[in-house]
């Protein structure tokens, strides 16, 4: 049996009245709810449901969070100790602004979800608010361009202008040379090498000894054959 929806209903906020209702125009069983000019009032959780041909309302969909950005001044974003970091090291991204309360949000370009949310903490020496996002041990996947946003505690889904982009470059691979490893590892490797060469020498000596034994047996048989030949000649 082919499913057919007679109408779709859009809700904003949990337990709210329907925000909009749309009738599908064809048999594709989908429709769109258009927001022509987004404002901070549009931020929040949205859910939808549908009416079947028997006018039975379905269960609500999973909630979708709509975040509205561009409200308020942009924070600043910096990297400590440097935006260029070796793989395996630790890195912290600091987002700060003149916000008096709320949270900071860190996003990486190309990422499906925010990289993190942190409560703003005051800095007494300059009157600014800051949040530190630790990253690490970093890997090549941490490389890319990051931005951060700020929001107030009253409107957590209304974010500020984005910070200037900050590019993180992850270089090289973790240092695994013997000098950076455990001091005993070098001795273990040397002992293993010595054991390898000792076994190899023993094998060589064994092969040489076996060759000497075979040569001795052949020489002994040759002498016996010579004696027998001489004895036969005398007789």
Short mmCIF file of C-alpha atoms in Angstrom, two decimals:
data_model
loop_
_atom_site.label_atom_id
_atom_site.label_comp_id
_atom_site.label_asym_id
_atom_site.label_seq_id
_atom_site.Cartn_x
_atom_site.Cartn_y
_atom_site.Cartn_z
CA UNK A 1 0.00 0.00 0.00
CA UNK A 2 1.43 3.40 -0.95
CA UNK A 3 1.52 5.95 1.84
CA UNK A 4 -0.11 9.33 1.16
CA UNK A 5 -0.08 12.39 3.46
CA UNK A 6 -3.01 14.77 3.22
CA UNK A 7 -1.30 17.66 5.08
CA UNK A 8 1.87 18.62 6.96
CA UNK A 9 1.94 20.63 10.17
CA UNK A 10 4.88 22.67 11.53
CA UNK A 11 5.39 23.33 15.25
CA UNK A 12 7.80 25.68 17.00
CA UNK A 13 8.65 24.81 20.56
CA UNK A 14 7.45 21.78 22.49
CA UNK A 15 3.74 21.55 23.19
CA UNK A 16 2.91 24.60 21.11
CA UNK A 17 0.07 25.27 18.73
CA UNK A 18 0.68 24.56 15.02
CA UNK A 19 2.75 27.30 13.42
CA UNK A 20 1.82 26.51 9.83
CA UNK A 21 0.01 23.86 7.77
CA UNK A 22 0.78 22.91 4.17
CA UNK A 23 -1.04 20.68 1.69
CA UNK A 24 1.29 18.73 -0.61
CA UNK A 25 0.86 19.77 -4.23
CA UNK A 26 1.82 16.42 -5.77
CA UNK A 27 2.34 12.78 -4.83
CA UNK A 28 5.93 13.27 -3.62
CA UNK A 29 4.83 13.17 0.04
CA UNK A 30 6.91 16.19 1.02
CA UNK A 31 6.48 19.94 1.35
CA UNK A 32 8.48 23.00 2.40
CA UNK A 33 7.88 25.73 4.97
CA UNK A 34 9.52 28.95 3.79
CA UNK A 35 10.93 31.65 6.08
CA UNK A 36 11.42 34.64 3.79
CA UNK A 37 13.22 37.01 6.17
CA UNK A 38 14.84 35.41 9.21
CA UNK A 39 14.74 37.35 12.47
CA UNK A 40 15.87 36.44 16.02
CA UNK A 41 12.27 35.42 16.80
CA UNK A 42 12.62 32.51 14.37
CA UNK A 43 15.38 30.86 16.45
CA UNK A 44 14.37 27.77 18.39
CA UNK A 45 13.28 24.14 18.07
CA UNK A 46 11.03 23.03 15.24
CA UNK A 47 9.10 19.78 14.70
CA UNK A 48 6.67 18.59 12.07
CA UNK A 49 3.92 15.98 11.74
CA UNK A 50 1.52 14.85 9.03
CA UNK A 51 -2.11 13.91 8.64
CA UNK A 52 -2.88 10.66 6.90
CA UNK A 53 -5.78 10.31 4.47
CA UNK A 54 -7.84 9.16 7.46
CA UNK A 55 -7.13 12.50 9.21
CA UNK A 56 -4.97 10.81 11.84
CA UNK A 57 -2.07 12.98 13.07
CA UNK A 58 1.29 11.23 13.19
CA UNK A 59 3.89 11.48 15.94
CA UNK A 60 6.15 14.51 15.95
CA UNK A 61 9.45 14.39 14.09
CA UNK A 62 12.81 14.70 15.80
CA UNK A 63 13.42 18.33 16.86
CA UNK A 64 15.43 20.59 14.58
CA UNK A 65 17.29 23.50 16.16
CA UNK A 66 17.36 26.71 14.12
CA UNK A 67 20.10 29.15 15.15
CA UNK A 68 19.99 32.75 13.98
CA UNK A 69 23.38 34.49 13.70
CA UNK A 70 24.49 38.04 13.02
CA UNK A 71 23.05 39.69 16.14
CA UNK A 72 25.69 41.60 18.12
CA UNK A 73 29.37 42.32 17.70
CA UNK A 74 31.77 39.59 16.64
CA UNK A 75 34.06 38.02 19.26
CA UNK A 76 37.77 37.44 18.68
CA UNK A 77 39.39 34.02 18.27
CA UNK A 78 43.03 33.13 18.88
CA UNK A 79 45.16 29.99 19.22
CA UNK A 80 47.52 29.15 22.06
CA UNK A 81 50.42 28.62 21.75
CA UNK A 82 50.23 28.98 17.94
CA UNK A 83 47.89 28.24 15.02
CA UNK A 84 50.64 26.01 13.61
CA UNK A 85 51.00 22.89 15.74
CA UNK A 86 52.71 19.53 15.36
CA UNK A 87 50.59 16.41 15.29
CA UNK A 88 50.23 14.88 18.75
CA UNK A 89 50.60 18.18 20.60
CA UNK A 90 47.89 20.09 22.50
CA UNK A 91 46.23 23.31 21.39
CA UNK A 92 43.72 25.73 22.92
CA UNK A 93 41.39 28.10 21.07
CA UNK A 94 40.40 31.21 23.03
CA UNK A 95 37.18 33.08 22.18
CA UNK A 96 36.58 36.43 23.89
CA UNK A 97 34.28 39.46 23.64
CA UNK A 98 32.56 42.17 25.64
CA UNK A 99 29.55 39.92 26.41
CA UNK A 100 28.32 40.18 29.99
CA UNK A 101 26.87 36.66 30.15
CA UNK A 102 26.02 33.64 28.04
CA UNK A 103 28.02 31.13 26.06
CA UNK A 104 30.58 30.91 23.29
CA UNK A 105 30.19 28.52 20.38
CA UNK A 106 33.09 27.17 18.31
CA UNK A 107 32.49 25.95 14.75
CA UNK A 108 34.79 24.43 12.17
CA UNK A 109 34.08 25.11 8.50
CA UNK A 110 32.73 22.02 6.80
CA UNK A 111 31.63 20.44 10.09
CA UNK A 112 28.06 19.25 10.48
CA UNK A 113 27.90 20.15 14.18
CA UNK A 114 29.47 22.80 16.41
CA UNK A 115 32.86 21.82 17.77
CA UNK A 116 31.86 22.92 21.26
CA UNK A 117 29.92 25.25 23.57
CA UNK A 118 31.49 26.88 26.62
CA UNK A 119 30.18 29.19 29.31
CA UNK A 120 31.78 32.63 29.24
CA UNK A 121 34.08 33.50 32.15
CA UNK A 122 35.05 37.05 33.14
CA UNK A 123 38.60 38.39 32.87
CA UNK A 124 39.16 40.93 35.61
CA UNK A 125 42.15 42.68 34.03
CA UNK A 126 40.37 43.90 30.86
CA UNK A 127 36.65 43.46 31.55
CA UNK A 128 36.16 40.99 28.68
CA UNK A 129 34.59 37.55 28.79
CA UNK A 130 36.36 34.46 27.51
CA UNK A 131 35.99 30.73 26.92
CA UNK A 132 38.88 28.35 26.17
CA UNK A 133 38.31 25.33 23.93
CA UNK A 134 41.05 22.70 24.41
CA UNK A 135 42.03 20.57 21.42
CA UNK A 136 44.43 17.68 21.55
CA UNK A 137 46.31 15.63 21.17
CA UNK A 138 45.71 17.07 17.71
CA UNK A 139 45.72 15.03 14.50
CA UNK A 140 45.53 16.11 10.84
CA UNK A 141 41.72 16.01 11.12
CA UNK A 142 41.89 19.00 13.50
CA UNK A 143 43.35 21.17 10.77
CA UNK A 144 41.04 23.67 9.08
CA UNK A 145 39.32 27.01 9.57
CA UNK A 146 37.49 27.85 12.80
CA UNK A 147 35.11 30.64 13.87
CA UNK A 148 33.43 31.39 17.16
CA UNK A 149 30.15 33.09 18.13
CA UNK A 150 28.73 34.52 21.30
CA UNK A 151 25.18 34.36 22.69
CA UNK A 152 23.37 35.71 25.72
CA UNK A 153 21.91 33.55 28.46
CA UNK A 154 18.43 34.91 27.68
CA UNK A 155 18.55 33.97 23.98
CA UNK A 156 20.99 31.02 23.62
CA UNK A 157 19.93 30.32 20.02
CA UNK A 158 20.57 33.88 18.81
CA UNK A 159 24.28 34.19 18.05
CA UNK A 160 26.51 37.13 17.34
CA UNK A 161 28.43 37.96 14.21
CA UNK A 162 31.12 35.34 13.54
CA UNK A 163 34.69 35.99 14.56
CA UNK A 164 37.38 36.44 11.95
CA UNK A 165 38.40 33.04 10.52
CA UNK A 166 41.30 31.30 12.23
CA UNK A 167 43.15 28.63 10.24
CA UNK A 168 44.79 25.79 12.17
CA UNK A 169 47.64 23.99 10.42
CA UNK A 170 48.68 20.56 11.79
CA UNK A 171 52.16 19.66 10.63
CA UNK A 172 54.20 16.45 10.54
CA UNK A 173 53.69 13.36 12.65
CA UNK A 174 54.35 12.62 16.34
CA UNK A 175 58.08 12.35 17.14
CA UNK A 176 58.87 8.67 17.66
CA UNK A 177 62.68 8.80 17.40
CA UNK A 178 64.62 6.75 20.01
CA UNK A 179 65.75 9.93 21.79
CA UNK A 180 62.15 10.91 22.57
CA UNK A 181 61.15 7.43 23.63
CA UNK A 182 61.80 5.67 26.92
CA UNK A 183 65.57 5.47 27.60
CA UNK A 184 65.35 1.73 28.07
CA UNK A 185 63.86 1.20 24.62
CA UNK A 186 67.25 1.83 22.95
CA UNK A 187 68.92 -0.81 25.12
CA UNK A 188 66.13 -3.27 24.33
CA UNK A 189 66.53 -2.66 20.61
CA UNK A 190 70.32 -3.15 20.86
CA UNK A 191 69.86 -6.36 22.83
CA UNK A 192 67.42 -7.60 20.21
CA UNK A 193 69.92 -6.82 17.44
CA UNK A 194 72.70 -8.63 19.28
CA UNK A 195 70.48 -11.64 19.79
CA UNK A 196 69.62 -11.66 16.10
CA UNK A 197 73.27 -11.57 15.04
CA UNK A 198 74.21 -14.23 17.65
CA UNK A 199 71.60 -16.64 16.31
CA UNK A 200 72.68 -15.93 12.73
CA UNK A 201 76.33 -16.67 13.57
CA UNK A 202 75.37 -19.92 15.31
CA UNK A 203 73.46 -21.00 12.22
CA UNK A 204 76.44 -20.25 10.02
CA UNK A 205 78.78 -22.16 12.32
CA UNK A 206 76.41 -25.14 12.36
CA UNK A 207 76.24 -25.22 8.56
CA UNK A 208 80.04 -25.02 8.32
CA UNK A 209 80.44 -27.87 10.79
CA UNK A 210 77.99 -30.04 8.86
CA UNK A 211 79.94 -29.43 5.64
CA UNK A 212 83.17 -30.48 7.37
CA UNK A 213 81.56 -33.69 8.64
CA UNK A 214 80.32 -34.57 5.15
CA UNK A 215 83.75 -33.91 3.67
CA UNK A 216 85.34 -36.11 6.34
CA UNK A 217 82.98 -38.97 5.57
CA UNK A 218 83.69 -38.71 1.84
CA UNK A 219 87.45 -38.63 2.46
CA UNK A 220 87.23 -41.68 4.71
CA UNK A 221 85.27 -43.61 2.08
CA UNK A 222 87.78 -42.60 -0.60
CA UNK A 223 90.68 -43.92 1.46
CA UNK A 224 88.91 -47.23 2.08
CA UNK A 225 88.19 -47.62 -1.64
CA UNK A 226 91.87 -46.94 -2.44
CA UNK A 227 93.06 -49.57 0.05
CA UNK A 228 90.65 -52.13 -1.34
CA UNK A 229 91.89 -51.44 -4.85
CA UNK A 230 95.53 -51.90 -3.78
CA UNK A 231 94.72 -55.14 -1.93
CA UNK A 232 92.93 -56.53 -4.97
CA UNK A 233 95.90 -55.65 -7.17
CA UNK A 234 98.33 -57.50 -4.90
CA UNK A 235 96.21 -60.62 -4.87
#
